[in-house]
Coordinates of C-alpha atoms in Angstrom, one line a residue:
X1 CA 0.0 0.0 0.0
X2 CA 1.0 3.1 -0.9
X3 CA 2.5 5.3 1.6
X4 CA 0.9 9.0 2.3
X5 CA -0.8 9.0 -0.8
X6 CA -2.8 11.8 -2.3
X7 CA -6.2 11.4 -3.9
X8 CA -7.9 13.7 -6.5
X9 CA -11.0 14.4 -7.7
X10 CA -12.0 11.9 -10.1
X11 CA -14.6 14.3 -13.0
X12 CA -15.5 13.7 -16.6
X13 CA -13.0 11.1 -16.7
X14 CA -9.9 12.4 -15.2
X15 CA -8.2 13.4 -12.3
X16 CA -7.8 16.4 -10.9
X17 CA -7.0 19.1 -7.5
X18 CA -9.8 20.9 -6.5
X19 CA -10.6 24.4 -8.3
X20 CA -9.6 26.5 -4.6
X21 CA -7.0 24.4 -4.1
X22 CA -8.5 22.8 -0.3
X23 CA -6.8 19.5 0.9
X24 CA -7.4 17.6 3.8
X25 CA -5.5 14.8 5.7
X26 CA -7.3 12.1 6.6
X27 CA -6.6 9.9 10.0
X28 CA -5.9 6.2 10.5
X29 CA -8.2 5.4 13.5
X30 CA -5.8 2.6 14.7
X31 CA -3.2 4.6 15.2
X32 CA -4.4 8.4 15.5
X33 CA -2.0 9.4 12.9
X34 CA -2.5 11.4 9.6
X35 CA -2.0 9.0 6.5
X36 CA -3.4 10.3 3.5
X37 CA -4.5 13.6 1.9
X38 CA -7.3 14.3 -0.8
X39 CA -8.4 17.3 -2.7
X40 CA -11.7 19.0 -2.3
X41 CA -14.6 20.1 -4.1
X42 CA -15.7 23.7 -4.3
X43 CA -18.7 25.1 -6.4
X44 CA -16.8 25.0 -10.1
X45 CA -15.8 21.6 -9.2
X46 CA -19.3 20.7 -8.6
X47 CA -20.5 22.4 -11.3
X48 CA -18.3 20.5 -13.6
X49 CA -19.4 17.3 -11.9
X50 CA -22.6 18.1 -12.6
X51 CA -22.3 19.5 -16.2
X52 CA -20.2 16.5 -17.3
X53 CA -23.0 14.0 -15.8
X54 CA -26.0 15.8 -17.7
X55 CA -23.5 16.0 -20.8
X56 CA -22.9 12.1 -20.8
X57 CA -26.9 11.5 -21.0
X58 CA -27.3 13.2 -24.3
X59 CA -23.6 11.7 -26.0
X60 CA -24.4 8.5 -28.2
X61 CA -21.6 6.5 -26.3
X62 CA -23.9 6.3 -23.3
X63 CA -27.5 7.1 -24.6
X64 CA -27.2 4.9 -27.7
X65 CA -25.2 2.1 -25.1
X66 CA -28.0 -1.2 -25.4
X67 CA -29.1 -2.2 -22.1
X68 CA -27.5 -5.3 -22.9
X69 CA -23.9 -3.2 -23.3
X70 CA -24.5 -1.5 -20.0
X71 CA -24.7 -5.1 -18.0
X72 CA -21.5 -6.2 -19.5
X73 CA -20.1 -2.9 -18.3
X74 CA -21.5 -3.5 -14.7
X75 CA -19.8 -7.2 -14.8
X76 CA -16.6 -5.3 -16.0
X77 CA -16.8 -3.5 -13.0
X78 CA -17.6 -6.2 -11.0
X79 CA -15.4 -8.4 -11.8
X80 CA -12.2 -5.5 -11.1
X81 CA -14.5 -4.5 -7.9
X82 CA -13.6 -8.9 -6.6
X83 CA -9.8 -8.7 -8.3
X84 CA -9.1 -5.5 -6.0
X85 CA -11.0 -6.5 -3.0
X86 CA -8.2 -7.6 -0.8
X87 CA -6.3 -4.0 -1.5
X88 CA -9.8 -1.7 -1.2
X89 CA -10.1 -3.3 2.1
X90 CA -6.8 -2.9 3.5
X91 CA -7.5 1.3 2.3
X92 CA -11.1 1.4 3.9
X93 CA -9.4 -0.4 7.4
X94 CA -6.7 2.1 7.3
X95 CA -9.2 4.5 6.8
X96 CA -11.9 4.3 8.6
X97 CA -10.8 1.2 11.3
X98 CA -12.9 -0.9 10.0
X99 CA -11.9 -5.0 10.3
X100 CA -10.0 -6.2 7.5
X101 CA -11.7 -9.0 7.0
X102 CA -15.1 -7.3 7.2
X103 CA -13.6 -4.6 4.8
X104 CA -12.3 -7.0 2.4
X105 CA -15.0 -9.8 2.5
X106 CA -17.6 -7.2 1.7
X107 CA -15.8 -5.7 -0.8
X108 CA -15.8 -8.8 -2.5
X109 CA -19.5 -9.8 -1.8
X110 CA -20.4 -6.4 -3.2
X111 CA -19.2 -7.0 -6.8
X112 CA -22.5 -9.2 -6.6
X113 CA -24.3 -6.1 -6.3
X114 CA -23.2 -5.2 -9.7
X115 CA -23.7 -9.0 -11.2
X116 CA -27.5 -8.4 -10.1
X117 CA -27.7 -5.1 -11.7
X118 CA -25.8 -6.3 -14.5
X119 CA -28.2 -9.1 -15.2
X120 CA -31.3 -6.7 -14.9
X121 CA -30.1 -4.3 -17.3
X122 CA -31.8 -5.9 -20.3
X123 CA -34.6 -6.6 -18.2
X124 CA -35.9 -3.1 -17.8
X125 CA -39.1 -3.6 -20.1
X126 CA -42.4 -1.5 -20.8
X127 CA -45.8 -2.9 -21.4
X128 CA -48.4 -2.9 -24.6
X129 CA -51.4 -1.0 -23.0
X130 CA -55.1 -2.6 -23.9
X131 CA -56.1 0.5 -24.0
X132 CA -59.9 1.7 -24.1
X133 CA -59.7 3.5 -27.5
X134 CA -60.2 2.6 -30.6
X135 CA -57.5 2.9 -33.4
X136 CA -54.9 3.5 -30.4
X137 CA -51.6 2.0 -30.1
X138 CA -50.2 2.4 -27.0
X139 CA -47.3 1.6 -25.1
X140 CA -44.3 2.5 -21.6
X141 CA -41.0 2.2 -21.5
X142 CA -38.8 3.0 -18.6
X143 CA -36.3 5.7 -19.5
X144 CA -33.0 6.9 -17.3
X145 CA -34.9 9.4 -14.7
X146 CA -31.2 11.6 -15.5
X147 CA -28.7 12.6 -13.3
X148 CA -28.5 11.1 -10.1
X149 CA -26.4 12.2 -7.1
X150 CA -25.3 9.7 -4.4
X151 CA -24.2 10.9 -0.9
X152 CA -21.8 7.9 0.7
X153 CA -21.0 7.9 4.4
X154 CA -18.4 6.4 5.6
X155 CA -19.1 3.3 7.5
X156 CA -19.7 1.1 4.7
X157 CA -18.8 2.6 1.4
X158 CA -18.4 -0.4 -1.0
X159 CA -22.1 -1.6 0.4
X160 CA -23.8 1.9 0.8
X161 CA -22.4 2.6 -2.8
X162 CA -23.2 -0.9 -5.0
X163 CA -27.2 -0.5 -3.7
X164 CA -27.2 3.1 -5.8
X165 CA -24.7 2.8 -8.3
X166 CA -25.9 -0.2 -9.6
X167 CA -29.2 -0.1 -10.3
X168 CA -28.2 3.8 -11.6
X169 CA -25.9 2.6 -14.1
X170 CA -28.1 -0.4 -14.7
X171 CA -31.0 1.9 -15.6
X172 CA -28.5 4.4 -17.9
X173 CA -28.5 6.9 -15.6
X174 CA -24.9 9.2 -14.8
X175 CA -24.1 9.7 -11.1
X176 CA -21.8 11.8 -9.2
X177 CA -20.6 9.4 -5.9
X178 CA -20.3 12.3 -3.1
X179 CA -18.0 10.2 -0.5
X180 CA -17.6 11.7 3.1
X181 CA -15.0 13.9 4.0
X182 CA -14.0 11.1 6.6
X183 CA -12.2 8.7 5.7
X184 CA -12.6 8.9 1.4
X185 CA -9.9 7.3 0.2
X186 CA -11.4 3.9 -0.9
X187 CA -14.1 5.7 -2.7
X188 CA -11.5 7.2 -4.6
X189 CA -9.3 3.6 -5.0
X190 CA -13.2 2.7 -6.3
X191 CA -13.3 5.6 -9.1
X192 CA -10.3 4.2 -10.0
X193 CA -11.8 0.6 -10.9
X194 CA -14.8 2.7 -13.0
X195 CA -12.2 4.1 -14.9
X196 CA -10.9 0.7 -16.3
X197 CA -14.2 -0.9 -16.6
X198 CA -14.6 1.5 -19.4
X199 CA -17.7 3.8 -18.9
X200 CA -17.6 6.7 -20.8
X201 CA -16.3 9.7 -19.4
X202 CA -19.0 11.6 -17.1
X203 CA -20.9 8.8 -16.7
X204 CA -19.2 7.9 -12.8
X205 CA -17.4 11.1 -10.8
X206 CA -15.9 10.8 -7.6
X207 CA -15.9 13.5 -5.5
X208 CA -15.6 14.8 -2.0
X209 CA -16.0 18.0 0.1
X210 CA -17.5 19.9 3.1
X211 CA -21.2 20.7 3.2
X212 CA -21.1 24.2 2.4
X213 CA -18.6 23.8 -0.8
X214 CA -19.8 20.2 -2.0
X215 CA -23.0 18.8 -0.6
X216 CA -25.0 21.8 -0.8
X217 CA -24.6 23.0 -4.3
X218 CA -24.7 19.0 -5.1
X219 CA -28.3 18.7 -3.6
X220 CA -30.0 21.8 -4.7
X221 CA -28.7 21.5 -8.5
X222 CA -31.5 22.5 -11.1
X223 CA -30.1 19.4 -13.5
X224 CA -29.7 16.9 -10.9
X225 CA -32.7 14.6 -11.3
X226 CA -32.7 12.0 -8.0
X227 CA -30.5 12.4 -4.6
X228 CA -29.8 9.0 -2.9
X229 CA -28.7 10.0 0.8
X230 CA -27.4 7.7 3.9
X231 CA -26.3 9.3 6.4
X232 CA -27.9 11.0 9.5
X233 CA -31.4 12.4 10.5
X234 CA -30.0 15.8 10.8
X235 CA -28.0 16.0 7.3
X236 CA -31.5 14.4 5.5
X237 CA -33.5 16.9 6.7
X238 CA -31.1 19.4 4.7
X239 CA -30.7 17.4 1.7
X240 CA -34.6 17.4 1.6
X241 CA -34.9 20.9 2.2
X242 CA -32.1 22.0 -0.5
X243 CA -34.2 19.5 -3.0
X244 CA -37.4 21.7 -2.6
X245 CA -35.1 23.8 -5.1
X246 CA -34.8 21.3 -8.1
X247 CA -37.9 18.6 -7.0
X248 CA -34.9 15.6 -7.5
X249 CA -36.8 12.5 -6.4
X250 CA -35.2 11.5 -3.0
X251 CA -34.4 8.3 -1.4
X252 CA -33.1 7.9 2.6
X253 CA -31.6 5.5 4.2
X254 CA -30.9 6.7 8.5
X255 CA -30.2 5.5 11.0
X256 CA -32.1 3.9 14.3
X257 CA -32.6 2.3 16.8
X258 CA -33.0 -1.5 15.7
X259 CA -34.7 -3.4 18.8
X260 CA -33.7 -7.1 19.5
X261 CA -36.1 -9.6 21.1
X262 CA -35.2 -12.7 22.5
X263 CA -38.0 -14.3 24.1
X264 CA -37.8 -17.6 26.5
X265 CA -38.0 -20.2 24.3
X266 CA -34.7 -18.6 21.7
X267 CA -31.5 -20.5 21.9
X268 CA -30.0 -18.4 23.8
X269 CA -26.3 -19.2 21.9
X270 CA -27.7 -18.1 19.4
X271 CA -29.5 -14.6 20.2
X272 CA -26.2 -14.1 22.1
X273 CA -24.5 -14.2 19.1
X274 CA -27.1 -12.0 17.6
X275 CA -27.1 -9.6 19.9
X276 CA -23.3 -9.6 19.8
X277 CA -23.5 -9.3 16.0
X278 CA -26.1 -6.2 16.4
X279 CA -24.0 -4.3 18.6
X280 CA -20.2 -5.0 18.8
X281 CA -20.1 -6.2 14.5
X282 CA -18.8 -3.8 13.3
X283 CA -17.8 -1.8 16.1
X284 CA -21.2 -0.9 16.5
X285 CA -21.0 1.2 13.9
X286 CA -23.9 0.0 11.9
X287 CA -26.9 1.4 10.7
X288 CA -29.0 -1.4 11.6
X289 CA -27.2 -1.7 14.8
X290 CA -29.4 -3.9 17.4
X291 CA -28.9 -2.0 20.1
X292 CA -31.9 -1.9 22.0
X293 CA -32.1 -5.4 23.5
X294 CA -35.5 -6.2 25.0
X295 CA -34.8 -9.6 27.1
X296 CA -37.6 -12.0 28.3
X297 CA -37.6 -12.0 31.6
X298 CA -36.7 -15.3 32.7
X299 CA -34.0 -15.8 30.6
X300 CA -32.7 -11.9 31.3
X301 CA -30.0 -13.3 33.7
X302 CA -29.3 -16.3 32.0
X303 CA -28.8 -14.2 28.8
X304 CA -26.2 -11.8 29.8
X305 CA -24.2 -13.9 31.7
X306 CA -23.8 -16.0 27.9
X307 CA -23.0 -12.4 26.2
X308 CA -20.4 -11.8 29.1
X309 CA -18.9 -14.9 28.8
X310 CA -18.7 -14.5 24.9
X311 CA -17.8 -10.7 25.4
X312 CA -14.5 -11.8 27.7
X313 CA -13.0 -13.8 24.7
X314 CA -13.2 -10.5 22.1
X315 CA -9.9 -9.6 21.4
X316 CA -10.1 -5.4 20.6
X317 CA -7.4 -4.6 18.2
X318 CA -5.5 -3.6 15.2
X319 CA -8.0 -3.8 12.3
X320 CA -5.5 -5.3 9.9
X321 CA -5.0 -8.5 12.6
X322 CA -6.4 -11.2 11.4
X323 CA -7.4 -12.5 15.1
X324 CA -8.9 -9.1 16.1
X325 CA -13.0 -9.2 16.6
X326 CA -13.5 -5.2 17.5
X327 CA -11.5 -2.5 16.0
X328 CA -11.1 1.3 16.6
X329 CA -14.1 4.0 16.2
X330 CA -13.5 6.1 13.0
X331 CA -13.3 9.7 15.1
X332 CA -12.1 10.1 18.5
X333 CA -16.2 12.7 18.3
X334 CA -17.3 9.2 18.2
X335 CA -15.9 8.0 21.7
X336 CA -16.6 11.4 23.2
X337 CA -20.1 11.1 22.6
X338 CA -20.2 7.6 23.8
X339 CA -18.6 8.2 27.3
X340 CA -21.3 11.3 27.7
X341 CA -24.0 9.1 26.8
X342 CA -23.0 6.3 29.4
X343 CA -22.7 9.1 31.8
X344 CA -26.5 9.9 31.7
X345 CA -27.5 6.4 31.4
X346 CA -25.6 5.7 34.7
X347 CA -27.0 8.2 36.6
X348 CA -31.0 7.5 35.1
X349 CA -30.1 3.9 37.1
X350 CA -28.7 1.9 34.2
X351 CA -25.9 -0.7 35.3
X352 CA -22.6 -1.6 33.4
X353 CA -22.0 -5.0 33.1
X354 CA -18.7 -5.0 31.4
X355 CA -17.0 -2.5 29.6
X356 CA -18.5 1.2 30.0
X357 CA -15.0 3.0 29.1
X358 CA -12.2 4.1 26.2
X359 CA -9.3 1.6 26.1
X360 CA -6.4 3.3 27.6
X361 CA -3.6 2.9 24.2
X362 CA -3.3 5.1 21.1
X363 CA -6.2 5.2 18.7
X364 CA -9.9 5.4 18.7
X365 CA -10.6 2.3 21.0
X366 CA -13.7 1.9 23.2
X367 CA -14.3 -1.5 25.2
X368 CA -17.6 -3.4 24.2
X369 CA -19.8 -2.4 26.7
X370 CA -22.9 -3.6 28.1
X371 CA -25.9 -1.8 29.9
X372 CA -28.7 -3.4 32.2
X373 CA -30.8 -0.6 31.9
X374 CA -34.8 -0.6 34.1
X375 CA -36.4 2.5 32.7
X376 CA -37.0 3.4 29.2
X377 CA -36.1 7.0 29.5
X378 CA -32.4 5.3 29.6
X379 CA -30.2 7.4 27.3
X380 CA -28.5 4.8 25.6
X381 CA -31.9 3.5 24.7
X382 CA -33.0 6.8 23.1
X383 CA -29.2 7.9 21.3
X384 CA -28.0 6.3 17.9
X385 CA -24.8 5.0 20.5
X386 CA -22.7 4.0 16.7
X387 CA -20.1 2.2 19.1
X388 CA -20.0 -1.2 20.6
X389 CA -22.5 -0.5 23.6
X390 CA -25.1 -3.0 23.8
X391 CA -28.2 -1.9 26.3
X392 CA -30.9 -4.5 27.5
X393 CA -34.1 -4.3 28.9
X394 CA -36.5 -7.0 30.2
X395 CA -40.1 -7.5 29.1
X396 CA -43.1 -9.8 30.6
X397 CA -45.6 -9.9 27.7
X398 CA -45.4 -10.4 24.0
X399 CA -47.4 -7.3 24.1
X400 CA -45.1 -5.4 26.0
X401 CA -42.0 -6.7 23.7
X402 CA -44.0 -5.6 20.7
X403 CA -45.3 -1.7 22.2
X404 CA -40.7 -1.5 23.2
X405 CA -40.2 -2.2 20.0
X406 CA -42.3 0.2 18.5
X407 CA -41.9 2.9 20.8
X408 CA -39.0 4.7 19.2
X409 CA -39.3 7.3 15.8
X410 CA -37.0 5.0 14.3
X411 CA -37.6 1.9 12.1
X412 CA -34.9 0.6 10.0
X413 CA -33.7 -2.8 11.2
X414 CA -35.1 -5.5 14.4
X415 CA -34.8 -9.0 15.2
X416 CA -36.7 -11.7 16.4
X417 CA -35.3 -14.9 18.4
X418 CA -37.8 -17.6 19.4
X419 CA -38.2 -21.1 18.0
X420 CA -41.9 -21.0 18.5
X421 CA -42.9 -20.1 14.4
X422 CA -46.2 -18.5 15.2
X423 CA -44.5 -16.2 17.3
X424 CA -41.7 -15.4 14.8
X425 CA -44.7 -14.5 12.5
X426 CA -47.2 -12.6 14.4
X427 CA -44.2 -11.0 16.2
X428 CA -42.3 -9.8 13.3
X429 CA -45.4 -8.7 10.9
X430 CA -46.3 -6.2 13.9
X431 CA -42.6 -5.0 14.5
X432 CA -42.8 -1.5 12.3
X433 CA -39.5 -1.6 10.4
X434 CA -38.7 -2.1 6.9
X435 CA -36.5 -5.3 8.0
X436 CA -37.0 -7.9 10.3
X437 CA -34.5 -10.9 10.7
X438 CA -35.4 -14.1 12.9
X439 CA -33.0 -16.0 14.6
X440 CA -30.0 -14.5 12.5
X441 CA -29.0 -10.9 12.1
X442 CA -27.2 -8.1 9.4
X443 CA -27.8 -10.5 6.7
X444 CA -27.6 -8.8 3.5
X445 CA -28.1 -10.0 -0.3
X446 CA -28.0 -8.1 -3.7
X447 CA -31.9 -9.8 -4.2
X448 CA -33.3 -8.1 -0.5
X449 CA -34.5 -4.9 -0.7
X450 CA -33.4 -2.6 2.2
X451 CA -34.7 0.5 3.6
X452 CA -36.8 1.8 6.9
X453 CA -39.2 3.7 7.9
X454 CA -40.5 7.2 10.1
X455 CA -37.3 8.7 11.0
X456 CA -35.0 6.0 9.5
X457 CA -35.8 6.6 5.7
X458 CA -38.2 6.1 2.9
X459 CA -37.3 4.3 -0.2
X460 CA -35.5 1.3 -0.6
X461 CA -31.7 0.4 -2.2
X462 CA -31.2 -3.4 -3.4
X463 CA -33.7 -5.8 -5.2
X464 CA -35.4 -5.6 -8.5
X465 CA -37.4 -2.3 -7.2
X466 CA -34.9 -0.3 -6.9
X467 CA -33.5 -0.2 -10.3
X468 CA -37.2 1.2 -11.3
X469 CA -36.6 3.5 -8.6
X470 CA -33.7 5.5 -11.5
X471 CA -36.5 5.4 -14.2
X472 CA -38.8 6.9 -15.4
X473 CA -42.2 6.2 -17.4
X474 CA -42.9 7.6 -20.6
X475 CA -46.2 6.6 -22.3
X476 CA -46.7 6.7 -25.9
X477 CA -50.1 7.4 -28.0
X478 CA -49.9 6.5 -31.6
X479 CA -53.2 6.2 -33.6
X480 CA -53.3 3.4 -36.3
X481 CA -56.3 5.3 -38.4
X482 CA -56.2 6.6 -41.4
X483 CA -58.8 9.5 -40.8
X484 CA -57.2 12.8 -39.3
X485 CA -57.2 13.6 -36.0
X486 CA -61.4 14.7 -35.6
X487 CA -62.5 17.8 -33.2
X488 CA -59.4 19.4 -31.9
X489 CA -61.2 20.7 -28.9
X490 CA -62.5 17.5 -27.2
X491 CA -60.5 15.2 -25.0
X492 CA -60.3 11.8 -26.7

């Protein structure tokens, strides 16, 4: 791996500083220490983003490109995106602190993403309408909705980027990746890959910036067509606001606060590992992190005395180690927030278990931590904790379980642990999220849509859906007579 590399803006095919000049270092999490730098966007930068991807839509090499041509392309793509997994990783660990082997495995599970898209690029079909006229042919077809712009964080970039880019560049869209001004270097290792797979310039840019240089000109763009954001409440409601100046069609994927329930019959091995998965996977830094854990009752004790006894043999650690089960935080904000967060739930009555502190070395590092918490009103059962705290509550009734679980403004991910079926059914159909997994949890596949609801989004990224999502309609009247067109002013 290169050392102390710079990375450029990636626009209309090639690489370049930022038009003000503005670079910023970027911090290895492990270790605390600058390691890279990368150029920013300002507003001509954006501009020429922009103007390249609206551009692109009207050139023959991508607007005459079969559908057929554009799934090779994406199999191109993914095919480079599995041959450079291993090195993409190892950037996106030192990056963001990521696992390697989470890093790297995704990476490589993502060029799936594109296979799917790939495949369904020639599959984008219109319908023959039996329409209630006489002498009227009519017909749909699905056309590229235009120029799409797609806001990255940085917690799972390869993921977060294959459920837009995809089913964009499946659909013949251009799109202008906005990756976070924390840790954005594998986004830009990624442009690199887009480059070789061959799309025609201005068809993929790469770019990266504050809010006031980069996202907001980005998101309130007369020519940009559709906005698909992840990222925070907070940030959304802006992008929406700035796309009440162009109308873009916009998609959200937030955040939440994903409940767990294990009820007395689970395996309790096995919600343990669930819950584990939900909250210290990861780091905790998950959107769909399971971090409200409501707990039968008689099994509460039984329960977290497993997740403690699981919890003492996680080894936190370099990333890059191939033995290490928890890494670093990505910003030392992160931690902060964490330990003020614990604070208040201490002193509303919660109990630490384990953990509840920062490790004391160099780096981002935070022990997994558990809280038994009694009241509701806990903080850490209110706060999107994005760290490895796990906070557990016990219930008495199905009912109760169900009204928990429902009682947050949040719905993105939950989970259900029980062996009894009926129970898995009639629990998870009333559990309002746009995801439920039983028994298993942060399963994810190129075929399964993904998306929440209230405060954790609308729309959905992944499955067939969401490559109609980046199309249009456009309906088509011809009349087969060989009279003229009769009365011009009534309505046929």
């Amino acid at each position: 791996m290169e050392q102390n590399p710079h990375y450029q803006l990636f626009i209309d095919g090639t690489w370049s500083e930022g038009s003000t000049g503005q670079v910023m270092t970027t911090y290895n999490p492990a270790t605390g220490e600058g390691w890279a730098s990368f150029a920013c966007a300002a507003l001509a930068d954006v501009e020429r983003a922009i103007s390249a991807a609206r551009r692109v839509l009207d050139e023959p090499a991508w607007r005459d490109m079969t559908q057929t041509q554009r799934g090779k392309l994406l199999y191109r793509l993914a095919d480079l995106i599995e041959e450079n997994a291993e090195h993409i990783g190892r950037i996106e660990t030192t990056d963001s602190g990521k696992l390697l082997a989470e890093t790297a495995g995704q990476t490589r599970y993502v060029a799936d993403y594109y296979r799917y898209y790939g495949g369904l690029a020639d599959k984008i079909e219109g319908s023959v309408l039996p329409i209630d006229k006489p002498d009227m042919h009519v017909f749909t077809k699905r056309e590229p909705i235009g120029v799409v712009v797609a806001i990255v964080p940085w917690n799972a970039q390869m993921f977060l980027t294959a459920t837009k880019l995809g089913p964009a560049l499946a659909a013949g869209c251009s799109v202008i990746l906005k990756a976070s001004e924390i840790a954005p270097a594998p986004m830009f290792e990624f442009a690199r890959l887009c480059e070789q797979a061959g799309f025609p310039p201005g068809v993929v840019s790469v770019i990266t910036g504050d809010a006031e240089n980069c996202a907001i000109p980005l998101t309130r763009h007369p020519d940009v067509d559709r906005i698909a954001f992840t990222g925070g409440p907070d940030t959304a409601r802006h992008v929406v606001r700035n796309s009440a100046e162009n109308f873009a069609v916009t998609t959200l994927e937030l955040g939440g606060k994903s409940p767990i329930l294990v009820f007395d019959d689970a395996d309790l091995d096995g919600a343990a590992n669930g819950l584990i998965a939900g909250n210290f996977g990861a780091s905790g830094q998950s959107c769909v992190a399971g971090s409200r854990g409501l707990i039968h009752r008689p099994v509460f004790e039984k329960l977290v005395q497993k997740i403690a006894d699981k919890a003492a043999q996680i080894t936190v650690g370099d990333p890059l180690a191939a033995d290490t089960h928890v890494g670093p935080l990505c910003t030392i904000a992160q931690i902060t927030r964490i330990e003020k967060t614990l604070a208040t739930a201490v002193a509303q009555g919660a109990r630490i278990r384990f953990g509840g502190a920062p490790l004391d070395q160099p780096g981002n590092y935070m022990a997994p931590t558990l809280l038994e918490c009694s009241d509701l009103e806990t903080e850490t059962l209110k706060v999107e904790m994005f760290g490895p705290v796990m906070s557990l509550i016990p219930f008495d009734t199905e009912e109760e379980a169900i009204a928990i679980a429902n009682g947050t403004p949040f719905g993105l991910g939950s989970g259900v642990f029980t062996q009894n079926l009926a129970r898995a059914h009639r629990v998870s159909s009333r559990i309002k999220a746009g995801i439920c997994w039983v028994n298993t949890y942060r399963a994810v596949s190129p075929l399964a849509p993904f998306g929440g609801v209230n405060q954790s989004g609308y729309g959905r990224e992944a499955g067939i859906e969401a490559v109609q999502d980046y199309t249009r309609t456009k309906t088509t009247w011809i009349s087969t007579s060989d009279e003229p067109m009769a009365n011009p002013f009534v309505m046929r």
